C-alpha cells in the first residue's frame, strides 16, 4: 500500500470505484506510517495508482562561505536551481517554500561530508538548516510508489553550486501525491516566511487602514524607501517564475497637454511607472474624456514584500503623477482604490486536439506552460491569462502551430471532443481532409456534419471561423451532390448565421454556390429587407446585394430574389436585444432531393429567417422570384414550394402550403408566401426534357433523321410520280399523299428555328401554322391508310364507293386545313415563338403552338384518336393475314420472314412508332425517347426502304428506265400476271372477299414486300379504278 485515503462523505461502491488514489480529503497516510510488522501487506498488481502532482517535505542544509550573507529569498532561488538541475525534464517544479531557517553554525555536517566540503570550499564555512516544501508535477502521470522512489533517490546526493553545498537529510524526506497544488501566495510550510519589508523597510509608519482614507504628502525619506523597495525587488526575482500577486486598481486621473491617443498614453505611463518595480499592467479600460478619465486595470507584482506593503507601493507610485514637455498626468490620492485579488489557478485540463492529447497542468495567472509536441520536435505552449472582467485565471488558446497533426483520417476526427478552444482546429482539419477527397461515403459525411454541428453549437464563431465553415459546406455540396442529410446541412448554416459575431449592421460570407447575408436591422427605421443574387462568378461564387426596403419586383437578370415586408418586425425579440435576419442562397439544386415529388427543382434555393422566431401567417406576403435553370415551355407546370423539414420522416421534402405562384414565364417564376423558410420552384418532370446531355444527343438524332428522311421521301415521290405504272392503284396514291405531308413536316422542322430567329411575329405564326397543318395532315393520311386497309381486307361483301380517292384527298388535306383555320380564327396568337434546346444546349426560338388548350385539343387528342384507329386496323390486318397463312401453308422460315416484313412496313406506314411518346415514363423514359427519336425521325427513310427498295415492281421500273447495258430490263415483265380479274367500274371501288383456295391477282398489292414478287406469298385484292 502506497497511500491511504479517507473521505468526509459516505460513498457507494460505484463511486469508490470511480475515485482516483489522490482523491481523499480528510487524512493522508504514507506507507511508513503503518505498523504492519505482524500483518505484512500483500501487493496487488491489479490496482494501478497514478498521480502527476506531488508534495515533497524535507529538512535541508546549506553550507557556504562564512562571509556569505545570503537572505532567505536568495537561498530559495538556489534551491530552485538545485531542483531544476537534479530533476529530469518530465518533472517540473511548481513552487518552493522555505521556513525555519536556523542561525548560521559550523556544525551540522561531519565526517566525510565535512571533508568533502572543505575540499570544495577553501575558506571557512557555515551551515544553516531549513525546512523545505516543494510541489512538483510529473508528466506523464506514473505509478505513485515508483515515482516516490525515483524522487527520493534524486534528492539524496549532495549538490554543489558556486561554492555552495546543499544536502538533504534522507530521513526527513516525505513525499505525498496531492490532488491540487496550493496557491503560490500561501506557504504550506509549518512556519511562514517573514516578509522582507517587515524587517528591512518602513514606509511612513502608516497602517493599512490609512492607505485609502487619509490624504498624505510624500516625504523624501518615503520616496527613498520606495526606490529601495524597487531595488530590492529587482534583485530578488531575477529567476523566480512563481509567487506573483495581483491587484485590481480603480483610479480617476486628470490628463492635459498634447494627447492624440488617451488609451495608449495612459498605458505607457502605467507601464513606465510600475514597470521599474517589475510590475506589469494588464487589461486597461478607460472611460470618459475631456481631460478626466475613469480608469481600471490589473497589476501583477512579484512577492518581495507582503501584500499590504506592495499595495502601498502601488498607491505611492500612481499618486506620484507624471509630467513631461507635452503631457501632464495627476492622480488625486482620494481617487485611487487598490484591492488584492486572488485569480486562482488555471485548472488542469486534458485537451484532445488534432495535434494529439495534451494535458495542461494547473498554472498561475499570467504564466506560460510549454511542452514538447507529440509529433515533431517543436514546442506547444499555452498561456494562463488573467481575465479582465472576472479577475480569474483562465486558459488562452494553445499555440500548436509548430506541431504536426496526429489526425489523418475521419476515424481520428470522430474521436475528438469538440470544445470552444479547439473548434478552429477541428474546422482546419476538416478542410484538410476534404482537400484529399473526391467523394464522401455516408459514414464520412455523418462524421463531418456531426463535428460541424458541434462546432456551431459550442465554438466561438468569429467571422473567419464562420467563413471556413461556409467553404466546407460548399465543398460538401460539390463532393456529395446527393445526400439525405440536407436537414442537417441547413441546420448547421442556420445556427452558424445565428451565432456568428461580427461588427456593424451586416456581414456576408460567400463560397462557390453558397452565400449567407447576415443583417442586424435597426428596429427604429425598419421598412423591410431585400436580398438578391445578381450573378454567379466563374467559380460559381454568388454576387449578392441587399437593400433596406421591401421590393416586389427584382432587377433584370437576377438569379434569386427575396423581399421581406415590414410586417416581420412583429416577430423581432421584445427583450431589447437587437434582432438578426439572415438570408441564404444555395446554388446546388441536386442537394434538395425529394423522392416523393413527381416534379424536379428548376431553380436555385433562397431562404430567409429571423433568429429565435418562427415567421408565419404574414398578412403582407414575402415575395420570391427565381430564375429557371431550364427554360419553361408553355405547357409546363411550375409550382412554388418550400422545404419542409418534417416531411418524409423528418428527412425533408417539398411542400407548397402557404405559397402561391404569382407569375411564371419562360425564364422566371415569382411567388408569394406567408412564412419564412427555404424556397424553390419545381417543374413537372412528366413533361420536362431529360438531362442536358441526353437532350443534346436527341436533338442531333432528330435533325439528322429528319434530314435523311427528307432526302429519301423526295426519292420516293420522284419514283412514284415518274413511273405511271406504280401509281395506278389507290394504296400507292395514298402513299404519295402521305409522303408529301411527311416531307413538308420534316422540311419545316429543319428550318423552323432559323425562320424564328428573324424575330418576326408574322413569319413565326405562318411557320407554326404550316408546321401544325403538315403535322395533322401526316396523321390524317396515316389514318386513311388504315381505313383503306380495313376496306380492302376485312369487308366481306361487295361495296361501291363513288369518287373513292377524291374523297380521301378532300378529307386528308381538308380536315387539317379546317382545324388550322379554326385555330387562326379563334386566336391567332395561339401560334408563335416558344423555347426549345438546340445542339449546344442553348435556348433558342421555335415556332409552334403556345396555348396549352389548343395543343391538347388539336394535337394530343388528334394523335390519340388516329393512334387508336391505326392500332385497331393493325391488329385486324394481322389477324386476317394469319388466317390466310393458316389456310395456305408454305415454308415456315420464308413465311416468318415475309410476315415480319409485313409487320415492319405497316408499323411505319401507319405511324405506330408514335405510341412510344405515350409510354415514355419512369425509368424507361430515356431509352424510349431515344427509340422514339430514332424511329420517327427516320420514318421517311423506312417508307423508302419498304415501299421502294424492297418492292419488286419498283426495282423493275428502275432497271427498265434508269439502268443501261446488261442491267437494263426489257419492257416485258411479270406485270402481265397482275392484270385485273374484276370488271372495271367508273369512279368507284368494288371490294369482294378473296378465295382462300384460289390464286388471284390485282392492280394493287398491299402486302407483297418479298423479293420474289410471286402472288402466292401475298394477299391480293380485287379493285376497279377509273381509267
PDB file of C-alpha atoms in Angstrom, residues 523-743:
ATOM      1  CA  UNK A 523     -35.853  48.443 -35.478  1.00  0.00           C
ATOM      2  CA  UNK A 524     -36.445  52.196 -35.285  1.00  0.00           C
ATOM      3  CA  UNK A 525     -36.010  52.550 -39.048  1.00  0.00           C
ATOM      4  CA  UNK A 526     -37.172  49.186 -40.366  1.00  0.00           C
ATOM      5  CA  UNK A 527     -39.038  49.257 -43.699  1.00  0.00           C
ATOM      6  CA  UNK A 528     -38.357  45.734 -44.885  1.00  0.00           C
ATOM      7  CA  UNK A 529     -35.369  43.919 -46.370  1.00  0.00           C
ATOM      8  CA  UNK A 530     -34.495  42.656 -49.839  1.00  0.00           C
ATOM      9  CA  UNK A 531     -31.817  40.141 -50.789  1.00  0.00           C
ATOM     10  CA  UNK A 532     -30.670  39.395 -54.329  1.00  0.00           C
ATOM     11  CA  UNK A 533     -28.151  37.160 -56.055  1.00  0.00           C
ATOM     12  CA  UNK A 534     -27.274  39.100 -59.175  1.00  0.00           C
ATOM     13  CA  UNK A 535     -24.976  36.586 -60.847  1.00  0.00           C
ATOM     14  CA  UNK A 536     -22.555  33.700 -60.389  1.00  0.00           C
ATOM     15  CA  UNK A 537     -18.843  34.225 -60.973  1.00  0.00           C
ATOM     16  CA  UNK A 538     -16.694  31.828 -62.976  1.00  0.00           C
ATOM     17  CA  UNK A 539     -16.137  29.633 -59.915  1.00  0.00           C
ATOM     18  CA  UNK A 540     -19.883  29.726 -59.126  1.00  0.00           C
ATOM     19  CA  UNK A 541     -19.388  32.148 -56.224  1.00  0.00           C
ATOM     20  CA  UNK A 542     -22.580  34.239 -55.919  1.00  0.00           C
ATOM     21  CA  UNK A 543     -22.541  38.021 -56.205  1.00  0.00           C
ATOM     22  CA  UNK A 544     -25.017  39.263 -53.616  1.00  0.00           C
ATOM     23  CA  UNK A 545     -26.555  42.537 -52.502  1.00  0.00           C
ATOM     24  CA  UNK A 546     -29.257  43.662 -50.087  1.00  0.00           C
ATOM     25  CA  UNK A 547     -31.490  46.680 -49.638  1.00  0.00           C
ATOM     26  CA  UNK A 548     -33.197  48.029 -46.507  1.00  0.00           C
ATOM     27  CA  UNK A 549     -36.580  48.262 -48.205  1.00  0.00           C
ATOM     28  CA  UNK A 550     -39.388  45.983 -49.353  1.00  0.00           C
ATOM     29  CA  UNK A 551     -39.477  45.468 -53.129  1.00  0.00           C
ATOM     30  CA  UNK A 552     -41.969  43.469 -55.161  1.00  0.00           C
ATOM     31  CA  UNK A 553     -40.040  43.088 -58.414  1.00  0.00           C
ATOM     32  CA  UNK A 554     -36.324  42.254 -58.772  1.00  0.00           C
ATOM     33  CA  UNK A 555     -33.801  43.797 -61.119  1.00  0.00           C
ATOM     34  CA  UNK A 556     -33.393  42.350 -64.585  1.00  0.00           C
ATOM     35  CA  UNK A 557     -31.060  39.365 -64.703  1.00  0.00           C
ATOM     36  CA  UNK A 558     -31.398  38.441 -61.030  1.00  0.00           C
ATOM     37  CA  UNK A 559     -30.788  34.762 -60.282  1.00  0.00           C
ATOM     38  CA  UNK A 560     -32.632  34.701 -56.956  1.00  0.00           C
ATOM     39  CA  UNK A 561     -34.624  37.367 -55.158  1.00  0.00           C
ATOM     40  CA  UNK A 562     -36.465  37.528 -51.839  1.00  0.00           C
ATOM     41  CA  UNK A 563     -38.031  40.559 -50.207  1.00  0.00           C
ATOM     42  CA  UNK A 564     -39.401  40.747 -46.652  1.00  0.00           C
ATOM     43  CA  UNK A 565     -42.212  43.165 -45.744  1.00  0.00           C
ATOM     44  CA  UNK A 566     -42.075  45.426 -42.726  1.00  0.00           C
ATOM     45  CA  UNK A 567     -44.644  43.128 -41.065  1.00  0.00           C
ATOM     46  CA  UNK A 568     -41.891  40.751 -39.936  1.00  0.00           C
ATOM     47  CA  UNK A 569     -40.901  43.405 -37.402  1.00  0.00           C
ATOM     48  CA  UNK A 570     -43.617  41.977 -35.137  1.00  0.00           C
ATOM     49  CA  UNK A 571     -41.517  38.804 -34.861  1.00  0.00           C
ATOM     50  CA  UNK A 572     -38.409  40.619 -33.614  1.00  0.00           C
ATOM     51  CA  UNK A 573     -37.452  39.982 -29.955  1.00  0.00           C
ATOM     52  CA  UNK A 574     -39.032  42.399 -27.480  1.00  0.00           C
ATOM     53  CA  UNK A 575     -36.408  41.970 -24.765  1.00  0.00           C
ATOM     54  CA  UNK A 576     -34.274  44.836 -26.014  1.00  0.00           C
ATOM     55  CA  UNK A 577     -31.867  42.587 -27.915  1.00  0.00           C
ATOM     56  CA  UNK A 578     -31.087  43.581 -31.466  1.00  0.00           C
ATOM     57  CA  UNK A 579     -32.730  41.206 -33.955  1.00  0.00           C
ATOM     58  CA  UNK A 580     -30.898  39.309 -36.661  1.00  0.00           C
ATOM     59  CA  UNK A 581     -32.211  38.460 -40.116  1.00  0.00           C
ATOM     60  CA  UNK A 582     -30.269  36.061 -42.305  1.00  0.00           C
ATOM     61  CA  UNK A 583     -30.575  35.214 -45.985  1.00  0.00           C
ATOM     62  CA  UNK A 584     -29.121  32.059 -47.547  1.00  0.00           C
ATOM     63  CA  UNK A 585     -28.541  31.094 -51.173  1.00  0.00           C
ATOM     64  CA  UNK A 586     -27.821  27.528 -52.310  1.00  0.00           C
ATOM     65  CA  UNK A 587     -26.549  27.159 -55.863  1.00  0.00           C
ATOM     66  CA  UNK A 588     -26.581  23.335 -55.994  1.00  0.00           C
ATOM     67  CA  UNK A 589     -30.091  22.173 -56.803  1.00  0.00           C
ATOM     68  CA  UNK A 590     -29.142  18.475 -56.597  1.00  0.00           C
ATOM     69  CA  UNK A 591     -28.753  18.857 -52.846  1.00  0.00           C
ATOM     70  CA  UNK A 592     -32.517  19.193 -52.368  1.00  0.00           C
ATOM     71  CA  UNK A 593     -33.888  15.785 -53.313  1.00  0.00           C
ATOM     72  CA  UNK A 594     -37.440  14.739 -52.533  1.00  0.00           C
ATOM     73  CA  UNK A 595     -38.077  11.159 -53.710  1.00  0.00           C
ATOM     74  CA  UNK A 596     -41.830  11.545 -53.231  1.00  0.00           C
ATOM     75  CA  UNK A 597     -42.176  14.548 -55.545  1.00  0.00           C
ATOM     76  CA  UNK A 598     -43.154  13.970 -59.167  1.00  0.00           C
ATOM     77  CA  UNK A 599     -41.506  17.267 -60.007  1.00  0.00           C
ATOM     78  CA  UNK A 600     -37.917  18.387 -60.063  1.00  0.00           C
ATOM     79  CA  UNK A 601     -36.269  21.534 -58.744  1.00  0.00           C
ATOM     80  CA  UNK A 602     -35.894  24.007 -61.582  1.00  0.00           C
ATOM     81  CA  UNK A 603     -34.281  26.867 -59.667  1.00  0.00           C
ATOM     82  CA  UNK A 604     -31.682  27.581 -57.061  1.00  0.00           C
ATOM     83  CA  UNK A 605     -32.853  27.805 -53.442  1.00  0.00           C
ATOM     84  CA  UNK A 606     -33.090  31.004 -51.405  1.00  0.00           C
ATOM     85  CA  UNK A 607     -34.137  31.342 -47.775  1.00  0.00           C
ATOM     86  CA  UNK A 608     -34.772  33.941 -45.072  1.00  0.00           C
ATOM     87  CA  UNK A 609     -35.175  33.627 -41.309  1.00  0.00           C
ATOM     88  CA  UNK A 610     -35.319  35.665 -38.119  1.00  0.00           C
ATOM     89  CA  UNK A 611     -33.226  34.432 -35.197  1.00  0.00           C
ATOM     90  CA  UNK A 612     -35.234  32.719 -32.460  1.00  0.00           C
ATOM     91  CA  UNK A 613     -38.537  33.321 -34.246  1.00  0.00           C
ATOM     92  CA  UNK A 614     -40.928  31.332 -36.443  1.00  0.00           C
ATOM     93  CA  UNK A 615     -42.355  33.731 -39.000  1.00  0.00           C
ATOM     94  CA  UNK A 616     -45.731  32.598 -40.375  1.00  0.00           C
ATOM     95  CA  UNK A 617     -49.207  33.828 -41.333  1.00  0.00           C
ATOM     96  CA  UNK A 618     -47.954  37.137 -42.674  1.00  0.00           C
ATOM     97  CA  UNK A 619     -50.673  39.496 -43.884  1.00  0.00           C
ATOM     98  CA  UNK A 620     -48.284  41.010 -46.427  1.00  0.00           C
ATOM     99  CA  UNK A 621     -46.583  38.055 -48.102  1.00  0.00           C
ATOM    100  CA  UNK A 622     -42.901  37.512 -48.737  1.00  0.00           C
ATOM    101  CA  UNK A 623     -42.045  37.993 -52.421  1.00  0.00           C
ATOM    102  CA  UNK A 624     -39.718  35.463 -54.047  1.00  0.00           C
ATOM    103  CA  UNK A 625     -38.520  35.454 -57.655  1.00  0.00           C
ATOM    104  CA  UNK A 626     -36.347  32.634 -59.000  1.00  0.00           C
ATOM    105  CA  UNK A 627     -34.746  32.190 -62.394  1.00  0.00           C
ATOM    106  CA  UNK A 628     -35.335  28.853 -64.069  1.00  0.00           C
ATOM    107  CA  UNK A 629     -32.430  26.505 -64.565  1.00  0.00           C
ATOM    108  CA  UNK A 630     -34.220  25.104 -67.599  1.00  0.00           C
ATOM    109  CA  UNK A 631     -36.457  27.314 -69.693  1.00  0.00           C
ATOM    110  CA  UNK A 632     -40.132  26.642 -69.173  1.00  0.00           C
ATOM    111  CA  UNK A 633     -42.357  25.691 -72.087  1.00  0.00           C
ATOM    112  CA  UNK A 634     -45.905  26.996 -72.222  1.00  0.00           C
ATOM    113  CA  UNK A 635     -47.372  23.628 -71.360  1.00  0.00           C
ATOM    114  CA  UNK A 636     -45.044  23.077 -68.428  1.00  0.00           C
ATOM    115  CA  UNK A 637     -46.356  23.241 -64.887  1.00  0.00           C
ATOM    116  CA  UNK A 638     -44.378  25.254 -62.313  1.00  0.00           C
ATOM    117  CA  UNK A 639     -45.090  25.259 -58.601  1.00  0.00           C
ATOM    118  CA  UNK A 640     -43.754  27.499 -55.805  1.00  0.00           C
ATOM    119  CA  UNK A 641     -42.657  25.396 -52.843  1.00  0.00           C
ATOM    120  CA  UNK A 642     -40.688  25.494 -49.605  1.00  0.00           C
ATOM    121  CA  UNK A 643     -38.510  22.886 -47.900  1.00  0.00           C
ATOM    122  CA  UNK A 644     -40.489  21.152 -45.156  1.00  0.00           C
ATOM    123  CA  UNK A 645     -38.104  19.710 -42.544  1.00  0.00           C
ATOM    124  CA  UNK A 646     -40.758  17.348 -41.151  1.00  0.00           C
ATOM    125  CA  UNK A 647     -41.685  15.672 -44.423  1.00  0.00           C
ATOM    126  CA  UNK A 648     -40.532  12.129 -45.351  1.00  0.00           C
ATOM    127  CA  UNK A 649     -39.970  11.035 -41.740  1.00  0.00           C
ATOM    128  CA  UNK A 650     -38.011  14.180 -40.862  1.00  0.00           C
ATOM    129  CA  UNK A 651     -35.710  13.798 -43.867  1.00  0.00           C
ATOM    130  CA  UNK A 652     -37.292  16.800 -45.532  1.00  0.00           C
ATOM    131  CA  UNK A 653     -39.237  17.387 -48.710  1.00  0.00           C
ATOM    132  CA  UNK A 654     -41.028  19.984 -50.788  1.00  0.00           C
ATOM    133  CA  UNK A 655     -44.349  21.489 -49.678  1.00  0.00           C
ATOM    134  CA  UNK A 656     -46.449  24.197 -51.342  1.00  0.00           C
ATOM    135  CA  UNK A 657     -48.628  25.140 -48.352  1.00  0.00           C
ATOM    136  CA  UNK A 658     -48.763  28.911 -47.906  1.00  0.00           C
ATOM    137  CA  UNK A 659     -47.093  29.670 -51.255  1.00  0.00           C
ATOM    138  CA  UNK A 660     -48.751  30.853 -54.464  1.00  0.00           C
ATOM    139  CA  UNK A 661     -47.403  31.295 -57.977  1.00  0.00           C
ATOM    140  CA  UNK A 662     -47.858  34.956 -58.898  1.00  0.00           C
ATOM    141  CA  UNK A 663     -46.295  34.851 -62.361  1.00  0.00           C
ATOM    142  CA  UNK A 664     -44.305  32.406 -64.423  1.00  0.00           C
ATOM    143  CA  UNK A 665     -42.780  32.861 -67.853  1.00  0.00           C
ATOM    144  CA  UNK A 666     -40.114  31.035 -69.801  1.00  0.00           C
ATOM    145  CA  UNK A 667     -37.235  32.156 -67.574  1.00  0.00           C
ATOM    146  CA  UNK A 668     -38.642  33.304 -64.197  1.00  0.00           C
ATOM    147  CA  UNK A 669     -41.234  32.358 -61.608  1.00  0.00           C
ATOM    148  CA  UNK A 670     -42.484  34.798 -58.957  1.00  0.00           C
ATOM    149  CA  UNK A 671     -44.022  33.515 -55.734  1.00  0.00           C
ATOM    150  CA  UNK A 672     -45.726  34.957 -52.683  1.00  0.00           C
ATOM    151  CA  UNK A 673     -45.516  33.112 -49.354  1.00  0.00           C
ATOM    152  CA  UNK A 674     -46.899  33.863 -45.908  1.00  0.00           C
ATOM    153  CA  UNK A 675     -43.914  32.486 -43.987  1.00  0.00           C
ATOM    154  CA  UNK A 676     -40.097  32.337 -43.984  1.00  0.00           C
ATOM    155  CA  UNK A 677     -38.060  29.268 -44.894  1.00  0.00           C
ATOM    156  CA  UNK A 678     -36.154  27.814 -47.895  1.00  0.00           C
ATOM    157  CA  UNK A 679     -37.935  28.485 -51.194  1.00  0.00           C
ATOM    158  CA  UNK A 680     -37.648  26.940 -54.665  1.00  0.00           C
ATOM    159  CA  UNK A 681     -39.562  26.405 -57.911  1.00  0.00           C
ATOM    160  CA  UNK A 682     -40.498  22.907 -59.075  1.00  0.00           C
ATOM    161  CA  UNK A 683     -41.079  21.852 -62.690  1.00  0.00           C
ATOM    162  CA  UNK A 684     -43.335  18.954 -63.657  1.00  0.00           C
ATOM    163  CA  UNK A 685     -40.891  16.253 -64.711  1.00  0.00           C
ATOM    164  CA  UNK A 686     -43.569  14.362 -66.645  1.00  0.00           C
ATOM    165  CA  UNK A 687     -43.244  16.981 -69.409  1.00  0.00           C
ATOM    166  CA  UNK A 688     -39.728  18.033 -68.697  1.00  0.00           C
ATOM    167  CA  UNK A 689     -36.901  17.074 -71.066  1.00  0.00           C
ATOM    168  CA  UNK A 690     -34.336  14.773 -69.604  1.00  0.00           C
ATOM    169  CA  UNK A 691     -30.741  15.610 -68.831  1.00  0.00           C
ATOM    170  CA  UNK A 692     -28.883  18.185 -70.888  1.00  0.00           C
ATOM    171  CA  UNK A 693     -26.524  15.582 -72.320  1.00  0.00           C
ATOM    172  CA  UNK A 694     -29.338  13.266 -73.432  1.00  0.00           C
ATOM    173  CA  UNK A 695     -31.273  16.211 -74.813  1.00  0.00           C
ATOM    174  CA  UNK A 696     -28.350  17.299 -76.965  1.00  0.00           C
ATOM    175  CA  UNK A 697     -27.999  13.768 -78.336  1.00  0.00           C
ATOM    176  CA  UNK A 698     -31.741  13.501 -79.007  1.00  0.00           C
ATOM    177  CA  UNK A 699     -31.687  16.854 -80.786  1.00  0.00           C
ATOM    178  CA  UNK A 700     -28.851  15.702 -83.032  1.00  0.00           C
ATOM    179  CA  UNK A 701     -30.710  12.465 -83.797  1.00  0.00           C
ATOM    180  CA  UNK A 702     -33.892  14.395 -84.646  1.00  0.00           C
ATOM    181  CA  UNK A 703     -32.176  16.818 -87.005  1.00  0.00           C
ATOM    182  CA  UNK A 704     -30.093  14.146 -88.739  1.00  0.00           C
ATOM    183  CA  UNK A 705     -33.043  11.773 -89.015  1.00  0.00           C
ATOM    184  CA  UNK A 706     -35.320  14.469 -90.433  1.00  0.00           C
ATOM    185  CA  UNK A 707     -32.685  15.403 -92.991  1.00  0.00           C
ATOM    186  CA  UNK A 708     -32.193  11.787 -94.077  1.00  0.00           C
ATOM    187  CA  UNK A 709     -35.954  11.205 -94.247  1.00  0.00           C
ATOM    188  CA  UNK A 710     -36.451  14.327 -96.362  1.00  0.00           C
ATOM    189  CA  UNK A 711     -33.955  13.053 -98.909  1.00  0.00           C
ATOM    190  CA  UNK A 712     -35.471   9.589 -99.214  1.00  0.00           C
ATOM    191  CA  UNK A 713     -39.031  10.902 -99.180  1.00  0.00           C
ATOM    192  CA  UNK A 714     -38.031  13.014-102.156  1.00  0.00           C
ATOM    193  CA  UNK A 715     -36.670   9.925-103.923  1.00  0.00           C
ATOM    194  CA  UNK A 716     -39.880   8.026-103.135  1.00  0.00           C
ATOM    195  CA  UNK A 717     -42.062  10.798-104.536  1.00  0.00           C
ATOM    196  CA  UNK A 718     -39.977  11.099-107.691  1.00  0.00           C
ATOM    197  CA  UNK A 719     -40.142   7.341-108.221  1.00  0.00           C
ATOM    198  CA  UNK A 720     -43.932   7.069-107.859  1.00  0.00           C
ATOM    199  CA  UNK A 721     -44.626  10.242-109.843  1.00  0.00           C
ATOM    200  CA  UNK A 722     -42.227   9.378-112.649  1.00  0.00           C
ATOM    201  CA  UNK A 723     -43.461   5.839-113.299  1.00  0.00           C
ATOM    202  CA  UNK A 724     -47.156   5.771-114.125  1.00  0.00           C
ATOM    203  CA  UNK A 725     -47.441   2.018-113.565  1.00  0.00           C
ATOM    204  CA  UNK A 726     -46.515   2.464-109.884  1.00  0.00           C
ATOM    205  CA  UNK A 727     -49.388   4.811-109.107  1.00  0.00           C
ATOM    206  CA  UNK A 728     -52.262   3.046-110.761  1.00  0.00           C
ATOM    207  CA  UNK A 729     -53.639   1.551-107.518  1.00  0.00           C
ATOM    208  CA  UNK A 730     -55.096   3.524-104.599  1.00  0.00           C
ATOM    209  CA  UNK A 731     -52.639   2.386-101.913  1.00  0.00           C
ATOM    210  CA  UNK A 732     -49.840   3.905-103.982  1.00  0.00           C
ATOM    211  CA  UNK A 733     -51.778   7.159-104.282  1.00  0.00           C
ATOM    212  CA  UNK A 734     -52.338   7.185-100.516  1.00  0.00           C
ATOM    213  CA  UNK A 735     -48.609   6.556-100.092  1.00  0.00           C
ATOM    214  CA  UNK A 736     -47.816   9.552-102.349  1.00  0.00           C
ATOM    215  CA  UNK A 737     -50.049  11.870-100.303  1.00  0.00           C
ATOM    216  CA  UNK A 738     -48.553  10.605 -97.031  1.00  0.00           C
ATOM    217  CA  UNK A 739     -45.050  11.203 -98.388  1.00  0.00           C
ATOM    218  CA  UNK A 740     -45.935  14.787 -99.374  1.00  0.00           C
ATOM    219  CA  UNK A 741     -47.310  15.551 -95.899  1.00  0.00           C
ATOM    220  CA  UNK A 742     -44.369  13.909 -94.150  1.00  0.00           C
ATOM    221  CA  UNK A 743     -41.851  15.703 -96.384  1.00  0.00           C
TER     222      UNK A 743
END
